[in-house]
Amino acid sequence: MADNDDELDDLLDELDSQGDLETSQQMLSIRTESRRYDKPVTIIEGFDLTKSEIESTASDLKSSLGTGGTVDDGRIELQGDHRDRVPELLRDRGFDVRE
């Protein structure tokens, strides 16, 4: 039985080491929507990260852009139309961005 436990531990270690997709392998999409009072919102989707990592990325983007925003359903929503600046900021962080 001990041999079986070792095999299971090895398998779990291997799965854990693969983890989420690396940032460079994630294909993110950026779009805008009009919300209340025709205010634009920039939406970034396609993350394969933990919620805390997405929140950290959102925080960095909000600071860099000087805007507000939130994380909702695994996507980042930024107040305003930032389609021109967000792709470059995400690429600087190692993400692959589809425009």
Short mmCIF file of C-alpha atoms in Angstrom, two decimals:
data_model
loop_
_atom_site.label_atom_id
_atom_site.label_comp_id
_atom_site.label_asym_id
_atom_site.label_seq_id
_atom_site.Cartn_x
_atom_site.Cartn_y
_atom_site.Cartn_z
CA MET A 1 0.00 0.00 0.00
CA ALA A 2 2.92 2.35 0.68
CA ASP A 3 4.09 2.03 -2.94
CA ASN A 4 0.61 3.06 -4.12
CA ASP A 5 0.74 6.17 -1.90
CA ASP A 6 4.11 7.15 -3.38
CA GLU A 7 2.71 6.85 -6.92
CA LEU A 8 -0.28 8.99 -5.95
CA ASP A 9 1.95 11.62 -4.35
CA ASP A 10 4.13 11.70 -7.50
CA LEU A 11 1.06 12.14 -9.69
CA LEU A 12 -0.31 14.93 -7.48
CA ASP A 13 3.07 16.69 -7.51
CA GLU A 14 3.17 16.48 -11.30
CA LEU A 15 -0.34 17.87 -11.66
CA ASP A 16 0.38 20.64 -9.18
CA SER A 17 3.57 21.63 -10.97
CA GLN A 18 1.63 22.14 -14.22
CA GLY A 19 -0.87 24.39 -12.47
CA ASP A 20 -2.67 27.08 -14.42
CA LEU A 21 -1.68 28.07 -17.89
CA GLU A 22 1.33 30.33 -17.94
CA THR A 23 0.45 33.94 -18.60
CA SER A 24 2.03 33.81 -22.07
CA GLN A 25 -0.27 30.90 -23.03
CA GLN A 26 -3.46 32.72 -22.06
CA MET A 27 -5.33 34.41 -24.89
CA LEU A 28 -7.08 37.48 -23.48
CA SER A 29 -9.76 39.45 -25.27
CA ILE A 30 -10.56 43.10 -24.69
CA ARG A 31 -13.88 44.76 -25.50
CA THR A 32 -16.01 47.64 -24.32
CA GLU A 33 -19.64 47.83 -23.31
CA SER A 34 -21.86 50.81 -22.65
CA ARG A 35 -23.38 50.77 -19.22
CA ARG A 36 -25.64 53.11 -17.32
CA TYR A 37 -25.82 56.61 -18.82
CA ASP A 38 -23.78 55.39 -21.84
CA LYS A 39 -20.60 55.16 -19.75
CA PRO A 40 -18.03 52.85 -21.40
CA VAL A 41 -16.58 49.87 -19.51
CA THR A 42 -13.50 47.99 -20.74
CA ILE A 43 -13.81 44.24 -20.20
CA ILE A 44 -10.83 41.88 -20.21
CA GLU A 45 -11.66 38.17 -20.43
CA GLY A 46 -9.85 34.86 -20.86
CA PHE A 47 -7.86 34.56 -17.64
CA ASP A 48 -6.85 31.14 -16.32
CA LEU A 49 -5.60 32.44 -12.98
CA THR A 50 -6.74 32.24 -9.40
CA LYS A 51 -9.12 34.95 -8.22
CA SER A 52 -6.36 36.58 -6.16
CA GLU A 53 -4.04 36.70 -9.19
CA ILE A 54 -6.79 38.28 -11.32
CA GLU A 55 -7.47 40.80 -8.54
CA SER A 56 -3.76 41.62 -8.36
CA THR A 57 -3.63 42.15 -12.14
CA ALA A 58 -6.77 44.32 -11.94
CA SER A 59 -5.22 46.39 -9.17
CA ASP A 60 -2.07 46.95 -11.26
CA LEU A 61 -4.13 47.97 -14.29
CA LYS A 62 -6.33 50.34 -12.27
CA SER A 63 -3.25 52.02 -10.79
CA SER A 64 -1.54 52.32 -14.18
CA LEU A 65 -4.65 53.76 -15.82
CA GLY A 66 -5.83 55.88 -12.91
CA THR A 67 -9.33 54.43 -13.06
CA GLY A 68 -11.73 52.33 -11.06
CA GLY A 69 -12.84 48.83 -11.78
CA THR A 70 -13.71 45.42 -10.44
CA VAL A 71 -13.25 41.68 -10.93
CA ASP A 72 -16.46 39.86 -11.81
CA ASP A 73 -16.89 36.25 -12.99
CA GLY A 74 -13.18 35.85 -13.71
CA ARG A 75 -12.95 38.97 -15.83
CA ILE A 76 -11.66 42.47 -15.19
CA GLU A 77 -14.00 45.41 -15.73
CA LEU A 78 -12.41 48.86 -15.91
CA GLN A 79 -14.32 52.13 -15.91
CA GLY A 80 -13.86 53.95 -19.20
CA ASP A 81 -12.64 53.02 -22.68
CA HIS A 82 -9.04 51.83 -22.33
CA ARG A 83 -8.75 49.60 -25.41
CA ASP A 84 -5.81 51.65 -26.63
CA ARG A 85 -3.64 51.26 -23.48
CA VAL A 86 -4.68 47.95 -21.90
CA PRO A 87 -3.15 45.59 -24.52
CA GLU A 88 0.31 47.07 -24.04
CA LEU A 89 0.02 46.96 -20.24
CA LEU A 90 -1.05 43.30 -20.36
CA ARG A 91 1.73 42.38 -22.79
CA ASP A 92 4.23 44.02 -20.43
CA ARG A 93 2.95 41.57 -17.79
CA GLY A 94 3.49 38.63 -20.15
CA PHE A 95 -0.05 38.03 -21.42
CA ASP A 96 -0.99 37.32 -25.04
CA VAL A 97 -3.73 39.73 -26.10
CA ARG A 98 -6.15 39.30 -29.01
CA GLU A 99 -7.43 42.63 -30.25
#
